[in-house]
PDB file of C-alpha atoms in Angstrom:
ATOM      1  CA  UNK A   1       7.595 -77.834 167.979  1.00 47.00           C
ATOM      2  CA  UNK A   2       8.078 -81.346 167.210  1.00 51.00           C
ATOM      3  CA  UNK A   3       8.562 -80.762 163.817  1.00 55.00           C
ATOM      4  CA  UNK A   4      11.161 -77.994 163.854  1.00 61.00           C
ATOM      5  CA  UNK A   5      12.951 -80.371 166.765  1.00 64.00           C
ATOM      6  CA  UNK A   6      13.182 -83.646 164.259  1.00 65.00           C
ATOM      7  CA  UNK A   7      14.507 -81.294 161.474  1.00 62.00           C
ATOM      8  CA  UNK A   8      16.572 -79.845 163.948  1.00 85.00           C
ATOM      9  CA  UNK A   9      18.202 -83.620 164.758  1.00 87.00           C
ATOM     10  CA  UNK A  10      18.362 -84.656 161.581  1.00 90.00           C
ATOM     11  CA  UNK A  11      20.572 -82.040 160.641  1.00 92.00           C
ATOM     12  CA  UNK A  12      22.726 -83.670 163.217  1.00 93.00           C
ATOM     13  CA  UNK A  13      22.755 -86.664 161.964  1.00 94.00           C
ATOM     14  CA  UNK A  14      23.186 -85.672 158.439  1.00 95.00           C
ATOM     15  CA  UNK A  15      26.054 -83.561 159.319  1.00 96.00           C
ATOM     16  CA  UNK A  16      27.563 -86.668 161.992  1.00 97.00           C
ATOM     17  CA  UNK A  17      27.327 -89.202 158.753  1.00 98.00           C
ATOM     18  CA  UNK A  18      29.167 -86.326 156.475  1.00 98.00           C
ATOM     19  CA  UNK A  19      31.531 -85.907 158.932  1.00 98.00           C
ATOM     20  CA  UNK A  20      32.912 -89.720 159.144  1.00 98.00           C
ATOM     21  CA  UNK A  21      32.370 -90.253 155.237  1.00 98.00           C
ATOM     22  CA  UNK A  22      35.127 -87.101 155.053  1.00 98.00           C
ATOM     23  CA  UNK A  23      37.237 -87.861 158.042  1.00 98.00           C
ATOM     24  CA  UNK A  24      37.478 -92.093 157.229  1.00 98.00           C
ATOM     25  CA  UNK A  25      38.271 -90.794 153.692  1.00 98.00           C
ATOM     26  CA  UNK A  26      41.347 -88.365 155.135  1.00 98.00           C
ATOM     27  CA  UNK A  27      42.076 -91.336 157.717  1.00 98.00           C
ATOM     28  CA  UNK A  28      42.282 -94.052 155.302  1.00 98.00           C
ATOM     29  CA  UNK A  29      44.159 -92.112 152.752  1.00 98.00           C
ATOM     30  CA  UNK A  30      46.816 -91.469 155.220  1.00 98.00           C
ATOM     31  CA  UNK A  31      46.965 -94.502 157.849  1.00 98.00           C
ATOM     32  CA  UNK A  32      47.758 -97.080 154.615  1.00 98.00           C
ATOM     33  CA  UNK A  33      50.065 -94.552 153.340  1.00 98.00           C
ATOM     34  CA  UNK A  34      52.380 -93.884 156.827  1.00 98.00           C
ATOM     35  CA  UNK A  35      53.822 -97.660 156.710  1.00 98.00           C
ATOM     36  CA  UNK A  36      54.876 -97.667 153.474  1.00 98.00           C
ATOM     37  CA  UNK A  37      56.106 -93.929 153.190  1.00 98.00           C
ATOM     38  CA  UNK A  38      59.730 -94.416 151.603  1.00 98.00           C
ATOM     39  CA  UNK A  39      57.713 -96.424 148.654  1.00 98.00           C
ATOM     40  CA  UNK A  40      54.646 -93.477 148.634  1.00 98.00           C
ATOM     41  CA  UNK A  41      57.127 -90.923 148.015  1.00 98.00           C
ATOM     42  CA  UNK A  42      59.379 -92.554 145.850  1.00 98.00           C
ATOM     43  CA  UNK A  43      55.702 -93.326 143.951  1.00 98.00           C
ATOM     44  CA  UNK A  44      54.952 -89.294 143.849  1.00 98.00           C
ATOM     45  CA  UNK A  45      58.512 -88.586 143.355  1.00 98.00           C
ATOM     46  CA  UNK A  46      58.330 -90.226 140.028  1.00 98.00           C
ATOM     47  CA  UNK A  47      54.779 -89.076 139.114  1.00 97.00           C
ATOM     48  CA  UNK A  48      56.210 -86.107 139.335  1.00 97.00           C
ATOM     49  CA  UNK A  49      59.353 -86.305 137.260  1.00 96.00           C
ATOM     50  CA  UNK A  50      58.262 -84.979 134.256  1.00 93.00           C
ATOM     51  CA  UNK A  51      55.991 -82.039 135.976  1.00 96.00           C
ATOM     52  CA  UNK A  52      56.826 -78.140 136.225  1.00 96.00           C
ATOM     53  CA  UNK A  53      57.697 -79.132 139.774  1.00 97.00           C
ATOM     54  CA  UNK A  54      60.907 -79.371 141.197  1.00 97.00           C
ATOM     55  CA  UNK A  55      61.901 -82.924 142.844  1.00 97.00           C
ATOM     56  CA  UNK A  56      63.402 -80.379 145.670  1.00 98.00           C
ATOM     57  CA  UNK A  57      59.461 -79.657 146.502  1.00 97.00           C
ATOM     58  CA  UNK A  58      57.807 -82.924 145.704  1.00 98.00           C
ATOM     59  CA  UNK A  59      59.819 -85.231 148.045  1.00 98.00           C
ATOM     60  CA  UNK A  60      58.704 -83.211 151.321  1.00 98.00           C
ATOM     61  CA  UNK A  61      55.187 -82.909 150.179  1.00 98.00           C
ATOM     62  CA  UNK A  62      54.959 -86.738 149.513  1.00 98.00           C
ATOM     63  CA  UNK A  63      56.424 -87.291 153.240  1.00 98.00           C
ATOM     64  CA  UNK A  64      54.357 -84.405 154.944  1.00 98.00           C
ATOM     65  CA  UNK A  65      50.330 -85.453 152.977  1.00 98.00           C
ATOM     66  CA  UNK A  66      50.470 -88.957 154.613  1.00 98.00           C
ATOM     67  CA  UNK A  67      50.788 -87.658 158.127  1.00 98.00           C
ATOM     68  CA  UNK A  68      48.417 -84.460 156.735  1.00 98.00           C
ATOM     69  CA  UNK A  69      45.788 -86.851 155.441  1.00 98.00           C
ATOM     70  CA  UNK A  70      45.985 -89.167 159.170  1.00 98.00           C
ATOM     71  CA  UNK A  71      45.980 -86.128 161.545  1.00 98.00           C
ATOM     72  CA  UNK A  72      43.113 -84.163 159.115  1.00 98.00           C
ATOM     73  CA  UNK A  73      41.124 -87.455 159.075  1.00 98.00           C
ATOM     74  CA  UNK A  74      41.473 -88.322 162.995  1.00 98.00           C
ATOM     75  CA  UNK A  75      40.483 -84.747 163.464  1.00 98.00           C
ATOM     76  CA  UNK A  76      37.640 -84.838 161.709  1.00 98.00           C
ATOM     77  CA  UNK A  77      36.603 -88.250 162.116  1.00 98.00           C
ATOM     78  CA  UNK A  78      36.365 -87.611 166.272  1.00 97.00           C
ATOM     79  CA  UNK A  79      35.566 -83.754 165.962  1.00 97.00           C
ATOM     80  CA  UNK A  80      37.970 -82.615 167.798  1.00 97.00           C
ATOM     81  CA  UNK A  81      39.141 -79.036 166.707  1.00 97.00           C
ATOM     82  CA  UNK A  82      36.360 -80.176 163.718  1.00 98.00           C
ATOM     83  CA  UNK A  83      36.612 -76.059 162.052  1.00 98.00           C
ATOM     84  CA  UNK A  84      40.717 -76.815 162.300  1.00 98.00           C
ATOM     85  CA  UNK A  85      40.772 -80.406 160.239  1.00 98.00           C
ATOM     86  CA  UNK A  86      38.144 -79.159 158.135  1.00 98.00           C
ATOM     87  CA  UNK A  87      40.173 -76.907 157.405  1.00 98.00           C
ATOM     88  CA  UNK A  88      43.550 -78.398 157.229  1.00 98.00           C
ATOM     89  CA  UNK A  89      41.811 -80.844 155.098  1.00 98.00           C
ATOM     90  CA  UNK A  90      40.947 -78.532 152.364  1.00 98.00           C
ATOM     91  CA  UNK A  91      44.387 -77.491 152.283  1.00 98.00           C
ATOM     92  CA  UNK A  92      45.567 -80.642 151.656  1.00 98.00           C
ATOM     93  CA  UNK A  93      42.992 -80.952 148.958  1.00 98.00           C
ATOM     94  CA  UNK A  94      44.075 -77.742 147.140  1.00 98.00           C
ATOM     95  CA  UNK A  95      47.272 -78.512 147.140  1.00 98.00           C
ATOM     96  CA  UNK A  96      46.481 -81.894 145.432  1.00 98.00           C
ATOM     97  CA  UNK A  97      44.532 -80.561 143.096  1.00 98.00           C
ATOM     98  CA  UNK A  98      47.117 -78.341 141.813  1.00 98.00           C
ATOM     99  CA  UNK A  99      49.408 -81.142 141.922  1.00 98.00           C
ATOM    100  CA  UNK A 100      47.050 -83.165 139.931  1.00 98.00           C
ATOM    101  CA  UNK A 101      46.598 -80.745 137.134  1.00 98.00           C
ATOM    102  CA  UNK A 102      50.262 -79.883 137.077  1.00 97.00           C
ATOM    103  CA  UNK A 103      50.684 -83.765 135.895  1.00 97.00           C
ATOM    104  CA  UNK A 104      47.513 -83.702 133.874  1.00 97.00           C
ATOM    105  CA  UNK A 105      45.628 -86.233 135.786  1.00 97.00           C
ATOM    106  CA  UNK A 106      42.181 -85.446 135.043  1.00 97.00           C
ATOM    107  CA  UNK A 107      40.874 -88.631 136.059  1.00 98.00           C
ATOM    108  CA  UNK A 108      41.573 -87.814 139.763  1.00 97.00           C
ATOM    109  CA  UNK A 109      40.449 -84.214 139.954  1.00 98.00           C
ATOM    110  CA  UNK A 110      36.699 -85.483 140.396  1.00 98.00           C
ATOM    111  CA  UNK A 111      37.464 -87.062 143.427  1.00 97.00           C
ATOM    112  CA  UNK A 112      39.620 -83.961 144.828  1.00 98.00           C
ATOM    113  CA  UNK A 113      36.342 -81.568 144.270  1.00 98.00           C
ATOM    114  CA  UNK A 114      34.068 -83.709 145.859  1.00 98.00           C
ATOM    115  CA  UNK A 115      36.410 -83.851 148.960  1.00 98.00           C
ATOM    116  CA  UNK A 116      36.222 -79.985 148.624  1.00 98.00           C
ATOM    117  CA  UNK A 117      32.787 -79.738 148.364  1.00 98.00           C
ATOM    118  CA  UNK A 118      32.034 -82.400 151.420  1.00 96.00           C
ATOM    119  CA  UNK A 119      34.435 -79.783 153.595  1.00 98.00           C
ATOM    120  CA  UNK A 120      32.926 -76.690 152.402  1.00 98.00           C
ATOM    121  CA  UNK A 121      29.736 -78.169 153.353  1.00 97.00           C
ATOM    122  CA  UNK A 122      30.535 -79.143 156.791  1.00 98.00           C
ATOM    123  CA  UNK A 123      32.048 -75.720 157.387  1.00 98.00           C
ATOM    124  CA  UNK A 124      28.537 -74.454 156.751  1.00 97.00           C
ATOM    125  CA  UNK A 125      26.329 -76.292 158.321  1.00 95.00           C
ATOM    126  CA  UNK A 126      29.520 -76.778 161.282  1.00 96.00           C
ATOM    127  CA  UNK A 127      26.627 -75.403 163.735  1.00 93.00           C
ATOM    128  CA  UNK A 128      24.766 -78.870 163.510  1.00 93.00           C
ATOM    129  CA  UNK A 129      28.098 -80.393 164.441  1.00 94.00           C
ATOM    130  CA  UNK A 130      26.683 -82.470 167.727  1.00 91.00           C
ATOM    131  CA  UNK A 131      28.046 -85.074 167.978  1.00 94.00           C
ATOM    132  CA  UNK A 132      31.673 -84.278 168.238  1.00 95.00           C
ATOM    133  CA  UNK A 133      34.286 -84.079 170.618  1.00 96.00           C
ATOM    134  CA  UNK A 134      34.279 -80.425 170.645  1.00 94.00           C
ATOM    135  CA  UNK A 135      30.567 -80.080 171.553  1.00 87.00           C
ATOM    136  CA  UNK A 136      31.168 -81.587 174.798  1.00 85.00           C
ATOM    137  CA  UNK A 137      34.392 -79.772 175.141  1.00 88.00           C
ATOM    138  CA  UNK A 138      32.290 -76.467 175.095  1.00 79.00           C
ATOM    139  CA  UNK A 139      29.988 -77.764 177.596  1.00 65.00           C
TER     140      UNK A 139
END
């Protein structure tokens, strides 16, 4: 019994530290991004200019993944609605890594699939998610 209840809150804990290592990664991506968004797009905007994709679908993107990246992160980071960021969050991530292979920017992509594979993670294992806002919400 004791055994099988110290596995069981470790898996807690392991999924609680995953959990803010994703979310403050989301979170910090966007909240040093939103005060500077005129320069962030104008950044992605030219990253972008010599891409497949149109200007006319880059410059909403670039104002939209800030605010994605803050609200995905807060989510997460407090698990609230944890499933929803999660999966907003992955999202986000597939879209960047299509963006990041449409300007050949193979350095980056590492860091995109390890976001990816953090969320798919969590979304297993979302069971052990205890600690969260939306455990007590259930309650």
């Amino acid at each position: 019994m004791f055994i099988n209840n110290t596995i069981t809150m470790d898996s807690k804990w392991a999924f609680l530290l995953s959990r803010l290592a994703i979310g403050l990664s989301f979170f910090g991506h966007g909240l040093v991004r939103l005060p500077k968004l005129q320069g962030f797009s104008n950044w992605m905007v030219e990253q972008f200019s010599k891409s497949m994709l149109p200007e006319i679908l880059v410059i909403p993107f670039s104002y939209a993944l800030p605010v994605l990246e803050f609200v995905s992160g807060l989510l997460i980071l407090i698990g609230l609605f944890t499933r929803q960021g999660l999966l907003l969050a992955g999202a986000v991530s597939l879209a960047l890594i299509f963006g990041t292979t449409m300007i050949e920017n193979w350095e980056a992509l590492p860091s995109q699939l390890i976001h990816v594979a953090f969320l798919s993670v969590l979304l297993a294992y979302l069971p052990h998610n205890s600690y969260a806002v939306d455990h007590f919400i259930k309650k």
